[in-house]
Structures are given as structure tokens and as C-alpha cells.
Coordinates of C-alpha atoms in Angstrom, one line a residue:
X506 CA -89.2 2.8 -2.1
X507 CA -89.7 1.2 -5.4
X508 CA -87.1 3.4 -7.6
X509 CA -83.4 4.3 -6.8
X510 CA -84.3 7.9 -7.2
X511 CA -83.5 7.9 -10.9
X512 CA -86.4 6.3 -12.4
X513 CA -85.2 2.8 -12.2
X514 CA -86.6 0.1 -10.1
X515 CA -84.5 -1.2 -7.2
X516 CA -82.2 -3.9 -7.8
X517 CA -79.4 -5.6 -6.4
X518 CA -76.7 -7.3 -8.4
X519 CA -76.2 -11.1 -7.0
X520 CA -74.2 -14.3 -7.8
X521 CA -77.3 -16.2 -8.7
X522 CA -78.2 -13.5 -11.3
X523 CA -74.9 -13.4 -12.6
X524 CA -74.5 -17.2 -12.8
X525 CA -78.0 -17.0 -15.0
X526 CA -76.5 -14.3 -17.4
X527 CA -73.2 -16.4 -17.7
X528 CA -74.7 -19.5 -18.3
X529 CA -77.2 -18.2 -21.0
X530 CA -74.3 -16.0 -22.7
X531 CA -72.8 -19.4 -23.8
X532 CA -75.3 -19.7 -26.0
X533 CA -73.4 -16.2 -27.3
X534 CA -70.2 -18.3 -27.5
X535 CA -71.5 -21.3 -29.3
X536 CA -72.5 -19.1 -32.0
X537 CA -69.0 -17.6 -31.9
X538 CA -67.1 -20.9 -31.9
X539 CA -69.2 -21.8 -35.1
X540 CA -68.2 -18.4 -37.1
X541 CA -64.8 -18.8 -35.8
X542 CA -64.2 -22.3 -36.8
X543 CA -65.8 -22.6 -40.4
X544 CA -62.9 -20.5 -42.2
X545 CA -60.0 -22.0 -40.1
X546 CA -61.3 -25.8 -41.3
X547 CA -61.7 -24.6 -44.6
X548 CA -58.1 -23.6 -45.5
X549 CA -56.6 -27.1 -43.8
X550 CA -55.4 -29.4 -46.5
X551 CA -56.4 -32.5 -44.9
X552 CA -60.1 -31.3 -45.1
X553 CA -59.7 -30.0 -48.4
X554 CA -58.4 -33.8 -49.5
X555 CA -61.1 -35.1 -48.0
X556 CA -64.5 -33.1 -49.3
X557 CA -63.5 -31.0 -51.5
X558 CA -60.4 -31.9 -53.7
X559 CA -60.5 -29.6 -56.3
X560 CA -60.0 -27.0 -54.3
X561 CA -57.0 -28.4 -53.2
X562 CA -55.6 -28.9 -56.1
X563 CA -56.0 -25.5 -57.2
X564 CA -54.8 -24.0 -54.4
X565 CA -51.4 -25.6 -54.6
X566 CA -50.7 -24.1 -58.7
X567 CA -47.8 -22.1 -58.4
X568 CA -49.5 -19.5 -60.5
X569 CA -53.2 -19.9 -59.2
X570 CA -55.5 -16.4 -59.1
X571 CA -54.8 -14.5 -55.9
X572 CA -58.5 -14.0 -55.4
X573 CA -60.3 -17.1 -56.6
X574 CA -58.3 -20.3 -55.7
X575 CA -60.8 -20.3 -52.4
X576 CA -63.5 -19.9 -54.9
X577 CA -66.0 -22.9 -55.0
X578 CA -69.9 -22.9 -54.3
X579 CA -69.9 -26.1 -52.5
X580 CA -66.8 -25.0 -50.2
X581 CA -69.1 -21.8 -49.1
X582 CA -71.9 -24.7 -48.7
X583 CA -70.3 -25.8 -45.8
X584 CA -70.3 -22.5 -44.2
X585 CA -73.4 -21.0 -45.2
X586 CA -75.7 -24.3 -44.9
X587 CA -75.6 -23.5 -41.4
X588 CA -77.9 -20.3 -41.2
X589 CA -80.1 -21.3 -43.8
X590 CA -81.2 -24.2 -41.3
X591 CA -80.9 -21.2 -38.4
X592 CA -83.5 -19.0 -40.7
X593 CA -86.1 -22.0 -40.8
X594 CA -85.5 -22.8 -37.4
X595 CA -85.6 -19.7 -35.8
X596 CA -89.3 -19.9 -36.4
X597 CA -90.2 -23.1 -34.6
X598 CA -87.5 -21.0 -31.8
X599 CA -90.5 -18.5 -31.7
X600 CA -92.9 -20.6 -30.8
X601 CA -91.0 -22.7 -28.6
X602 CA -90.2 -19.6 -26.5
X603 CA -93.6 -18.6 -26.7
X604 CA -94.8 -22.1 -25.5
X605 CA -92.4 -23.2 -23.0
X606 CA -90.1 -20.7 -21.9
X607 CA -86.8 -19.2 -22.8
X608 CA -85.5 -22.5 -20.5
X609 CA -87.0 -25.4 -22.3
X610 CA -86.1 -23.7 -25.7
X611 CA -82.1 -23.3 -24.4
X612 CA -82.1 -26.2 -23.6
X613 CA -83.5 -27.5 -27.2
X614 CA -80.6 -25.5 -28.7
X615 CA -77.7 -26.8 -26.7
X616 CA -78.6 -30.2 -27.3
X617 CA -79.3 -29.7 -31.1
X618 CA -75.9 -28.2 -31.3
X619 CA -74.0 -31.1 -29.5
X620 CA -75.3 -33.5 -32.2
X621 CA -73.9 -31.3 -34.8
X622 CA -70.3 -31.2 -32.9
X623 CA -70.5 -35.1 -33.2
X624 CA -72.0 -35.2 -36.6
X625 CA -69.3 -33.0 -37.7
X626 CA -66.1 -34.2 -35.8
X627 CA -67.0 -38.3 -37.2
X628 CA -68.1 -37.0 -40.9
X629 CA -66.7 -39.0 -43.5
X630 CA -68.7 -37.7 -46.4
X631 CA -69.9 -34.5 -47.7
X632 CA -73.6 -35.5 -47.1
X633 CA -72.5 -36.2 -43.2
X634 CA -70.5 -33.3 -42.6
X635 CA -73.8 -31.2 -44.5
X636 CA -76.1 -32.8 -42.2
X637 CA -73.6 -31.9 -39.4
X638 CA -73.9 -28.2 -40.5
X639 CA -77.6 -28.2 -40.5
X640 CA -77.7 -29.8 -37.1
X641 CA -75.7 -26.4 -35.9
X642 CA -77.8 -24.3 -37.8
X643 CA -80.7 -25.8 -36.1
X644 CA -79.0 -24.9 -32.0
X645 CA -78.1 -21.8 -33.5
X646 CA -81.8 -20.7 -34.3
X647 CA -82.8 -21.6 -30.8
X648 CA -80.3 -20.2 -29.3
X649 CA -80.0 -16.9 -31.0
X650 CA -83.7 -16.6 -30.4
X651 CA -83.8 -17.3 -26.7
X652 CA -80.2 -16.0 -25.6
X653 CA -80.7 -12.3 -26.4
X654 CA -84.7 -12.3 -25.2
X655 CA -83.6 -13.8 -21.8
X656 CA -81.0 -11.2 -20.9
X657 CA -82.7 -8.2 -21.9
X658 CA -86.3 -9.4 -19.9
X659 CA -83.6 -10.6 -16.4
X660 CA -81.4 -7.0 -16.7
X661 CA -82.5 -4.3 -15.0
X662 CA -83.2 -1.3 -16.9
X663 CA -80.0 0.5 -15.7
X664 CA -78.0 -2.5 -17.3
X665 CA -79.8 -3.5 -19.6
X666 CA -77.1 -2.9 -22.7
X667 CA -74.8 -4.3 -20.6
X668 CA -76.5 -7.4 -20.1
X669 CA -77.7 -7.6 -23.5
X670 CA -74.3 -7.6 -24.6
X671 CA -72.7 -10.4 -23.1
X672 CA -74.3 -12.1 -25.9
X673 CA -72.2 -10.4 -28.4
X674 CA -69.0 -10.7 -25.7
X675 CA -69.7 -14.4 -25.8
X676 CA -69.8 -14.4 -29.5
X677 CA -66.5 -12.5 -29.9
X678 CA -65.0 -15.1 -27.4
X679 CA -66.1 -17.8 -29.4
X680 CA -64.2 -16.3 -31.9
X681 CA -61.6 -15.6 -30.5
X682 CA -61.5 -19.5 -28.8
X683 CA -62.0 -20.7 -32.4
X684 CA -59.2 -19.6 -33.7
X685 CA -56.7 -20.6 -31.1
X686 CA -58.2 -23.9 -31.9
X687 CA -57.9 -23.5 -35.4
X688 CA -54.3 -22.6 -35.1
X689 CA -53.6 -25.6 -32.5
X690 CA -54.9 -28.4 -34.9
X691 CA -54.0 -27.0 -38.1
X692 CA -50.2 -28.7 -37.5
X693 CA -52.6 -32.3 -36.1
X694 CA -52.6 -34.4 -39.5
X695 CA -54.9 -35.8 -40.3
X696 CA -57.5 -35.4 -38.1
X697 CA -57.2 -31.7 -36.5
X698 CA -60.4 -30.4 -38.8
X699 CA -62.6 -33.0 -37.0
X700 CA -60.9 -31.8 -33.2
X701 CA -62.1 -28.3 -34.4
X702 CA -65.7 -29.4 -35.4
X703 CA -66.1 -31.2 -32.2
X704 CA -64.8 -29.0 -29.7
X705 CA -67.9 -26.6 -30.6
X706 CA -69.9 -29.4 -27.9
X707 CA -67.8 -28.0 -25.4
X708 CA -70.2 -24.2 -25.1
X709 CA -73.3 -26.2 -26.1
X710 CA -72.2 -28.6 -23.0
X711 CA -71.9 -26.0 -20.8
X712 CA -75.3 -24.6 -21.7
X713 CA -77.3 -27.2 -21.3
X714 CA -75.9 -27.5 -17.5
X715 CA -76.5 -23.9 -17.1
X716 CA -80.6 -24.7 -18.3
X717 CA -80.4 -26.5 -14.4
X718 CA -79.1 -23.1 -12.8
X719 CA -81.4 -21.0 -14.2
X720 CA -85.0 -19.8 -13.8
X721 CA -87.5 -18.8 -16.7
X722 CA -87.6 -14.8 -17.1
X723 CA -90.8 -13.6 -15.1
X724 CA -92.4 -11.9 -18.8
X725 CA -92.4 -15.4 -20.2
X726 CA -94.0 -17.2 -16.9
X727 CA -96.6 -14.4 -16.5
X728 CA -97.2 -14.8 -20.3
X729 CA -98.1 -18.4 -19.4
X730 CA -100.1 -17.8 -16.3
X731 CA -97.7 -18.7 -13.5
X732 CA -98.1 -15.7 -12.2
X733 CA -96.9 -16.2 -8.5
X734 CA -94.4 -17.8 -9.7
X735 CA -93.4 -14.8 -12.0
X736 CA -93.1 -12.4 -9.0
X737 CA -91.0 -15.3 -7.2
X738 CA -88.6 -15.0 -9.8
X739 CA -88.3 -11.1 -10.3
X740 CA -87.3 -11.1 -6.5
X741 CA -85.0 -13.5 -7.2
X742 CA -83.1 -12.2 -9.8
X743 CA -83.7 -8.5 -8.5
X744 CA -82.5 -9.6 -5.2
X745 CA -84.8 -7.4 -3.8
X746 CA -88.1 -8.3 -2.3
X747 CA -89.8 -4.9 -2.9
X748 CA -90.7 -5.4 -6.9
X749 CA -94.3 -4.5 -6.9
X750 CA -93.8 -1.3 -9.6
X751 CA -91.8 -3.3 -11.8
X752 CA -94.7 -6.5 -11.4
X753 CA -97.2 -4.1 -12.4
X754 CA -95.5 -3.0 -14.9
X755 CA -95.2 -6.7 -16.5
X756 CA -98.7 -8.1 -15.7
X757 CA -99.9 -4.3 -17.5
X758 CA -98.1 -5.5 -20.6
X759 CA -99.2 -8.7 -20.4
X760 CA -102.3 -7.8 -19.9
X761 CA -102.4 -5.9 -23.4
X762 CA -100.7 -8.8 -24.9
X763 CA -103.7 -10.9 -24.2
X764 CA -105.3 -8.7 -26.7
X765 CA -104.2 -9.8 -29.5
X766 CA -105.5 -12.7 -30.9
X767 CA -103.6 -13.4 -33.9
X768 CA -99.6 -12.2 -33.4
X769 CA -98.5 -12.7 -36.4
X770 CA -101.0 -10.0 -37.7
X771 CA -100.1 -7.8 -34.8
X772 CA -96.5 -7.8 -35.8
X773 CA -97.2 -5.7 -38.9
X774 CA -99.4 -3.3 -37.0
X775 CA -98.6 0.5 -36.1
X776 CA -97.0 -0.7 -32.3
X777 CA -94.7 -3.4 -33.7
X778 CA -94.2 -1.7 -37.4
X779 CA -91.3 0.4 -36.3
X780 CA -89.6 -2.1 -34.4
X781 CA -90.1 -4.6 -37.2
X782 CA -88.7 -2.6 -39.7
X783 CA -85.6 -1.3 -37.6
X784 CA -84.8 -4.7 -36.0
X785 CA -84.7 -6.4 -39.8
X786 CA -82.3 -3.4 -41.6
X787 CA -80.5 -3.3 -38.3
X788 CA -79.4 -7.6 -39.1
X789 CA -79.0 -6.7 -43.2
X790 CA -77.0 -3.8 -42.6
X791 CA -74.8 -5.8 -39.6
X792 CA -74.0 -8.3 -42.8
X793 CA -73.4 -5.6 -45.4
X794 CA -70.7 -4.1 -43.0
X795 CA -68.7 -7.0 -44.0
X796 CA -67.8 -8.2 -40.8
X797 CA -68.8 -11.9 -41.0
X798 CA -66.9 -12.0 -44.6
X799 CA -63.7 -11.2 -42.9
X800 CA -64.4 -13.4 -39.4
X801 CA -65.4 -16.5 -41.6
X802 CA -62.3 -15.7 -43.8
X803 CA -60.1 -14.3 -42.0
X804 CA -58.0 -17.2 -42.3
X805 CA -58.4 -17.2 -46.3
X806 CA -58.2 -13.2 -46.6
X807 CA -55.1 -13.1 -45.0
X808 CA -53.6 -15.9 -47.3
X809 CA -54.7 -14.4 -50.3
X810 CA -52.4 -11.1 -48.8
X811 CA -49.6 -13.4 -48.6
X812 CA -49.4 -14.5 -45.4
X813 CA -48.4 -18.2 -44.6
X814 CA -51.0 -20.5 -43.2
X815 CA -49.7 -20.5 -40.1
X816 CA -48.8 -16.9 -39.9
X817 CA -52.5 -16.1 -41.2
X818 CA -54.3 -18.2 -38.6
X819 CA -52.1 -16.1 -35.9
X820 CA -53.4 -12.8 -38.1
X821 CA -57.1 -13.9 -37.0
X822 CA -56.4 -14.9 -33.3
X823 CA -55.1 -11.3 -33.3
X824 CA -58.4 -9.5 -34.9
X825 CA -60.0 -12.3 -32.6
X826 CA -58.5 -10.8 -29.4
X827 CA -59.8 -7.1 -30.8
X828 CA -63.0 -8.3 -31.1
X829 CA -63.1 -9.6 -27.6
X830 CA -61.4 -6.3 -25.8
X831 CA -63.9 -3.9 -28.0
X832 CA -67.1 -5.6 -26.9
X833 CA -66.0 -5.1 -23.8
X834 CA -65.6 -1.2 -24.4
X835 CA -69.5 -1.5 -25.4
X836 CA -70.5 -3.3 -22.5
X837 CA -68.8 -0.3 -20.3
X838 CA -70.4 2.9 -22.6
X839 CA -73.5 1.5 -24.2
X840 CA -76.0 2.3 -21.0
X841 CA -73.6 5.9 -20.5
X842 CA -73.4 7.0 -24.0
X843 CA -76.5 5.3 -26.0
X844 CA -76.8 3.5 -28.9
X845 CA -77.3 5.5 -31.5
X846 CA -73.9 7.3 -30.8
X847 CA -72.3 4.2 -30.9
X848 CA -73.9 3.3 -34.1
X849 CA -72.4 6.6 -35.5
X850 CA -69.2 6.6 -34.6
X851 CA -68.4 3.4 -35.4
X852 CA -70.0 4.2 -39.0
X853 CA -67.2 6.5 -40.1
X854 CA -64.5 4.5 -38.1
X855 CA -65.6 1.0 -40.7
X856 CA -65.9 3.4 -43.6
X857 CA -62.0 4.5 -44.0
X858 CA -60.9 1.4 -42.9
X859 CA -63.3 -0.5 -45.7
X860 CA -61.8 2.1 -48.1
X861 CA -58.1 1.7 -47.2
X862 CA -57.8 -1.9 -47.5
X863 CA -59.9 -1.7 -50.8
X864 CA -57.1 0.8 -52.2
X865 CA -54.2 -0.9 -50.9
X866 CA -55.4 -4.0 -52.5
X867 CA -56.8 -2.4 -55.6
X868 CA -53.1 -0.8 -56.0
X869 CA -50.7 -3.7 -55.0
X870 CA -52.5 -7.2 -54.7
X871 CA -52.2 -8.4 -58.4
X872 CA -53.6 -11.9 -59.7
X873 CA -50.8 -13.4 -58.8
X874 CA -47.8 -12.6 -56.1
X875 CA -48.2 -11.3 -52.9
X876 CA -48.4 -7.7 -50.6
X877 CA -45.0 -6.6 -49.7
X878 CA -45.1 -7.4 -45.7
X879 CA -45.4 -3.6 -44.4
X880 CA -48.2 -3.3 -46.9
X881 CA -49.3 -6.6 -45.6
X882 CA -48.9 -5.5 -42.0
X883 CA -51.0 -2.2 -42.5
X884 CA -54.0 -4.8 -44.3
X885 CA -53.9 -6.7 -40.9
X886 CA -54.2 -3.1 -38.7
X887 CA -56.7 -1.7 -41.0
X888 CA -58.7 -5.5 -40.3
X889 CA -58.2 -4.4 -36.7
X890 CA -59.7 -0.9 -36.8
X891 CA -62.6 -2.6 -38.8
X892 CA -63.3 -5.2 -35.9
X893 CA -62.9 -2.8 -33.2
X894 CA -65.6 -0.1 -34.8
X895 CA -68.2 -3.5 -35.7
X896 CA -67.5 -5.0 -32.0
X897 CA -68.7 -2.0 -30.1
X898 CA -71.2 -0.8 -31.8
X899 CA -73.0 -2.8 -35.4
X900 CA -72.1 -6.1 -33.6
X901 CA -74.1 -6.3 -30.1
X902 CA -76.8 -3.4 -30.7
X903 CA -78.0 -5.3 -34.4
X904 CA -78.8 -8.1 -31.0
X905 CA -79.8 -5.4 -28.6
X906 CA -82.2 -3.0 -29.8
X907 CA -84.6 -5.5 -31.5
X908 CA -84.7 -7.6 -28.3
X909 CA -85.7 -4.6 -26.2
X910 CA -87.8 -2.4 -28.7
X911 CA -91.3 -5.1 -29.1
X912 CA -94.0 -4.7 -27.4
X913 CA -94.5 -8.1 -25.2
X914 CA -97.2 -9.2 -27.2
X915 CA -94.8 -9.5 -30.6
X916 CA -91.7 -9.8 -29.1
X917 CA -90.8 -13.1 -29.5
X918 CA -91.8 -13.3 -32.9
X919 CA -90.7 -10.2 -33.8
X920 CA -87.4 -11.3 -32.6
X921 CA -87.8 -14.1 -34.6
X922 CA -87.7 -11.6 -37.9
X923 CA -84.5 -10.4 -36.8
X924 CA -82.9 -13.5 -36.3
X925 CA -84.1 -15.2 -39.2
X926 CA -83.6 -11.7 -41.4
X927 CA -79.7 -12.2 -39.3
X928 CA -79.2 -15.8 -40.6
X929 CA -80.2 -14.9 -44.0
X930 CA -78.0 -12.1 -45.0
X931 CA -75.1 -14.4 -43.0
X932 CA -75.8 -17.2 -45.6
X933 CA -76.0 -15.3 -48.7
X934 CA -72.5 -13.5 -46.8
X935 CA -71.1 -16.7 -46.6
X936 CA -72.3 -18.2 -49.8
X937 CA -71.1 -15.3 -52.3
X938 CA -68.1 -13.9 -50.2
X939 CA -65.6 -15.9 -51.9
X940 CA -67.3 -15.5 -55.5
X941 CA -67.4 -11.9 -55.2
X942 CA -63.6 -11.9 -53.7
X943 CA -63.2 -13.4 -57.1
X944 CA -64.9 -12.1 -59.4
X945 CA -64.7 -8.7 -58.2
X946 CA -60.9 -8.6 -56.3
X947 CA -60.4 -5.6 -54.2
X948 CA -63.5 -3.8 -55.0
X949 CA -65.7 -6.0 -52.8
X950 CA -64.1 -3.9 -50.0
X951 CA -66.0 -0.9 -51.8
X952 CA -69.1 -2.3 -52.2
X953 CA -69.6 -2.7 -48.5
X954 CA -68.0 0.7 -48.0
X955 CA -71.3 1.8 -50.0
X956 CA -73.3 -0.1 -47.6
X957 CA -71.8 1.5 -44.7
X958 CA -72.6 4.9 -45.7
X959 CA -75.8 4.2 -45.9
X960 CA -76.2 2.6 -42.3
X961 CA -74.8 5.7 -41.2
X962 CA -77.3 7.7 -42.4
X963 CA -79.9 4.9 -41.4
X964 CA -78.7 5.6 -37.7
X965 CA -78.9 9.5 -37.7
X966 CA -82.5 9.5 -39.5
X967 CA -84.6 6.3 -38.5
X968 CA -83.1 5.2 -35.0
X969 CA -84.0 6.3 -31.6
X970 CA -82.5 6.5 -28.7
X971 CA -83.5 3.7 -26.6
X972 CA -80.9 3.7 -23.6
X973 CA -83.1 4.1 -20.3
X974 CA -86.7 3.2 -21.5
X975 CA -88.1 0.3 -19.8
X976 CA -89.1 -2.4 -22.2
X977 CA -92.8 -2.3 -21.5
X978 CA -92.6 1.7 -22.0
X979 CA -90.6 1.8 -25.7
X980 CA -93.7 2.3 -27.9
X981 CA -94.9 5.8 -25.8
X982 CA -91.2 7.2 -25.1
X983 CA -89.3 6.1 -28.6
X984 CA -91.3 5.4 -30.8
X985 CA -94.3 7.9 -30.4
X986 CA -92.0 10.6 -30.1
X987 CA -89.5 9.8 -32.9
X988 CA -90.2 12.5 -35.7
X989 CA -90.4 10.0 -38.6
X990 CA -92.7 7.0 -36.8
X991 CA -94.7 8.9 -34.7
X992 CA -96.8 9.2 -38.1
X993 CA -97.9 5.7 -37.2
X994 CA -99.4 6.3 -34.6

């Protein structure tokens, strides 16, 4: 027997394979620890003394603007710096993978990353602590590139969004970790910013060890002609010895792959064209939800309601541990109830919370003053039910569906569209958040309540359902037989 009697090869579920999914899912949590940390840091006086001053000052004036003393192009430098280096990067991550193997390119990313920690943590300068950014942004773009690929190609079709998402757990736990940092060495003067920075080596550390445990994904050693070796490893992390169908299956795709000549032509023909275009909206409209303005900022957003510093860092360790428990809720109904579903739901759920906050704060956050704390207190819930909608749904499918929707032969570089299309829209996020908080006050909360609207419709109209196909079988089952790109075809 070669199925379990519903369509999906036999598998078994072992330690070693679960080791290789943990271990590569850190690269999940560095990328978490990073998104976490940047809005914590950037609210601490002592690193506001330090680089940039003038913010400081402006945000101790009795009087200062509610919604623009955080308002300063070189602060949101710091934070989006970071993915412009992960949008180059992410390229040279594509051919690395293609080259060497989703191992070798971990590997690269983890130790990129640690140099960054250090970089960071010993900064003295703004140029240093720049460089330091770029040196994450760098790990990031390897690791975002090779993390998702590895655990959808090791998963077994049955699990496959369950797998998948660990990468999104991972980030949310990064998060999470982040700001229980943050919180810890905001009262460490004067040095608690640089124990922040250079914790983020801790993940990257743990990484790196984890490129010993684990084995290349058979897809990538077939690609590169290690073909015994490639059927050695799918019975490994099967933990069955009878893979023959699923083998086939592979060396058929690669096969096909060989084909090609020229990839990065073959990404913008009629088999890669759908995926291509869904994967890159899918990481514009995961920015334009919002989400990374308020996980950066959390920190900032919840000062500018009035909240205490202390008392706003605890605000994001709570949205932080709602992130963590609703990826989880994906993990458990993503392969049961699909993704487009999820996508849906979680569409209208973002929209009145996006819309509530944006009245509340249109109606009683003036320039200056503060919420009254129940209105406060219903901000922070409404930030919850926000998180909890992104977190099982926008958050690990915008990872999921474009690492399991490319044919092989444009799949790591059509993955690298995605991630670099990801790191952009976080940048310009990043960059223009706290400008736009500024210059347009509560209504920023509408704009992306716009975009939301329209992702919803995106889901119902251009998506298909993907739960259940086998990787190598997407273009015939999905994408011929979607109403809109079958035309393609």
C-alpha cells in the first residue's frame, strides 16, 4: 500500500521529523523576535538619548501632539532598514536554495543574523546600529526564503498547513518572547536596549545547531542530482520505507523542471502566472491589514492612548500572547476547514475591529490628553480581536499558499517574489506608519479598513482552495479548474 486510503501517501509521524520542523521553525522565531523588538527599543529613553535625541526631547513636552511625538523618518529607519536589506537579499536566498539546499542557505541566515545581534547589542553610533539592522535584514531574507519552502516540501500532504505554519507559530512566539524582553530591560538603565538587540542571537543560535540535525528536503536533492540520496531521505522523514508513489511523484516534477531553461522566464508563464500573482497580493495585502503597524508599535500605539510605558509594554505582551494561542487555532483547522475559509472569516472579523478603534479614536483621542481608561481598555480588546483574526488566517496562509502553489521548476524563485514583495510592503509599513499616525490621526485605522475589504473580496474571487492537493499536482487540480485562471491555460 502506498496511500492511507484517502489519497495521501503513507507516513508516519517521528521524533527525528519533528526535531527537523522545530529546529527550522526557529528561523520563524528569529523573524518574530526582530518585529517584536524594534518598537519596544524605540520607546526606551536611554536609546532615544543615545541616536536619536530629538525625539526625546519631543516626547517629554507636556503638551507634545498625541499622534506625532514618535514621528521621525530616521527613527522608522531603524525599523524598516531591516527589510529593505531582506528584499535584496531574498534574491541571492533564491539562488542559494536553488544551489545548495534549503540546509546550506539556513545555515547562511542564522549566522548572518548572529552578527547583526552583536552589531546591534555593541552599537555606539547610528551608522553601527544601521549596519546592525542590515545585517538582520540580510538572515531574515535567507531565512524567510528557506524556512517556509523546507516545511511545506518535509510535511506530508495531510499536514501540510500544519507544518507550514509553525513558521508563522514561531513568528508569533518571537513576538510574544520580544516583548517580555522588552518589558524586562526597559527598567535596566542604561543598557537594557542593547540586552534586547542581542538576545535576538539567541533563535539564530539555536538555528544554526538545528542545520546539524537536519537533512536537506528530498525536492531540493533530487533537483541536484542526488537522487539516491533523495529517496534516503523521504523514508526518513516519512518514517516509512514504502515511498515509491510519492518518489515518482518528485522525480516526475523534476523531471519537467529540467525543462526549463531559463526560470526566471518561466516564472511569468501560464503554470507559474497564477501563483505569481496570488503569492505577491497575498504579502501586500498581509501588510495593508495593518498588522505589522500595530506589532512594531504596539508599544508606541498604546502610549499615544494613554497608557504608561510600563503599562503599554504589558498591553503588547498581552496582544503578544493572542497572537501565539490564535496561530495555534490555525495550525488545528487550517488542513480541516481550508484556507480560503479562513481567509474570509477572518476578513470581516479585522474589518469591525479596524473600524472601531478608528471611531473611538476619531471621537475621543484629541491632539493632546489621553483616552479615558475604559475607552482605553476597549482600544486594547479591539487590538486583540484584530490579532486573533490576522494570526489564524492573513498571518501564516500569506507564508503558506505561495510556498505550496509553484510548480518545482519556479518555486524557489517564485517564493522569492513573495518574500521580497513581503519585505517590501513591511518597509514602506514601517517607514510611513508613524508619519501617517501623524499626519492622518485616527483615520489611518480607515484606510486599512479599505484595504481589508478589498482582500476579502480578493479571497472569495481569485483564491482557490488548495487544502489537500499535493504540491506537484496544484497546477491541474487548482489552478486549471479555478474559473478565472483556467483562462491561462
Amino acid at each position: 500500500m502506498t496511500t492511507d486510503g484517502n489519497g495521501n501517501f503513507n507516513s508516519k509521524t517521528t521524533f527525528y521529523v519533528v526535531a527537523c520542523w522545530i529546529f527550522v521553525a526557529f528561523g520563524g522565531l528569529m523573524f518574530g523576535y526582530d518585529i517584536g523588538i524594534s518598537g519596544g527599543v524605540s520607546g526606551m529613553d536611554d536609546f532615544l538619548i543615545l541616536f536619536f535625541p530629538k525625539v526625546h526631547e519631543r516626547k517629554k513636552t507636556a503638551k507634545e501632539n498625541n499622534y506625532c511625538k514618535y514621528d521621525d523618518q530616521l527613527l522608522q529607519l531603524f525599523t524598516s532598514s531591516l527589510y529593505l536589506s531582506a528584499l535584496v537579499s531574498s534574491f541571492f536566498a533564491s539562488k542559494a536554495c536553488t544551489k545548495l539546499g534549503r540546509k546550506i542557505t539556513m545555515m547562511m541566515a542564522s549566522l548572518v543574523f548572529i552578527a547583526g545581534a552583536v552589531s546591534s547589542a555593541i552599537a555606539n553610533n547610528l551608522i553601527v546600529l544601521i549596519l546592525g539592522r542590515i545585517l538582520f535584514g540580510v538572515g531574515v531574507g535567507f531565512g524567510n526564503e528557506t524556512v517556509p519552502l523546507f516545511l511545506t516540501e518535509v510535511a506530508p500532504i495531510q499536514h501540510r498547513g500544519a507544518v507550514n505554519i509553525l513558521f508563522q507559530l514561531f513568528v508569533t512566539i518571537g513576538i510574544f518572547i520580544a516583548n517580555l524582553v522588552n518589558f524586562a530591560t526597559s527598567k535596566i538603565h542604561p543598557n537594557g536596549w542593547r540586552m534586547s538587540l542581542g538576545f535576538a542571537a539567541f533563535p539564530a543560535g539555536v538555528l544554526f545547531l538545528g542545520t546539524f540535525v537536519i537533512t536537506d528536503t528530498p525536492a531540493s536533492l533530487l533537483s541536484r542530482g542526488k537522487e539516491e540520496k533523495a529517496k534516503s531521505v523521504l523514508k526518513k522523514v516519512r518514517g516509512v520505507s514504502d515511498v515509491d508513489a510519492e518518489f515518482q511523484e518528485i522525480v516526475a516534477a523534476n523531471e519537467q523542471s529540467k525543462q526549463v531553461k531559463h526560470s526566471v522566464k518561466s516564472v511569468f508563464k501560464p503554470p507559474s502566472i497564477p501563483p505569481l500573482v496570488i503569492s505577491v497580493l497575498l504579502q501586500v495585502f498581509q501588510q495593508f491589514t495593518g498588522i505589522n503597524a500595530i506589532m512594531f508599535y504596539a508599544p508606541v500605539l498604546f502610549q499615544t492612548m494613554g497608557f504608561k510605558a510600563s503599562s503599554s509594554l504589558l498591553s503588547a505582551v498581552v496582544t503578544g500572547i493572542i497572537n501565539v494561542v490564535s496561530t495555534c487555532v490555525s495550525i488545528y483547522v487550517v488542513d480541516k476547514v481550508g484556507r480560503k475559509k479562513l481567509l474570509i472569516q477572518a476578513c470581516i472579523q479585522m474589518l469591525i475591529s479596524q473600524v472601531a478603534i478608528g471611531i473611538i479614536l476619531a471621537k475621543s483621542l484629541g491632539e493632546t490628553g489621553t483616552l479615558n481608561k475604559t475607552l482605553a481598555i476597549v482600544v486594547v480588546l479591539l487590538v486583540c480581536t484584530f490579532v486573533m483574526a490576522f494570526a489564524w488566517s492573513w498571518g501564516p496562509l500569506g507564508w503558506l499558499i505561495p510556498s505550496e502553489t509553484f510548480p518545482i521548476e519556479t518555486r524557489t524563485l517564485g517564493f522569492a517574489f513573495a518574500v521580497s514583495t513581503n519585505m517590501l510592503f513591511t518597509a514602506l509599513i514601517a517607514q510611513a506608519f508613524l508619519t501617517m499616525l501623524c499626519t492622518m490621526r485616527a483615520y489611518t485605522f480607515f484606510f486599512f479598513s479599505a484595504w481589508i475589504f478589498v482582500m476579502g473580496l480578493f479571497a472569495i474571487f481569485f483564491l482557490p482552495e488548495t487544502k489537500g492537493i499535493p504540491i506537484e499536482a496544484m497546477v491541474e487540480r487548482a489552478w486549471k479548474k479555478h474559473p478565472v485562471w483556467k483562462k491561462l491555460f
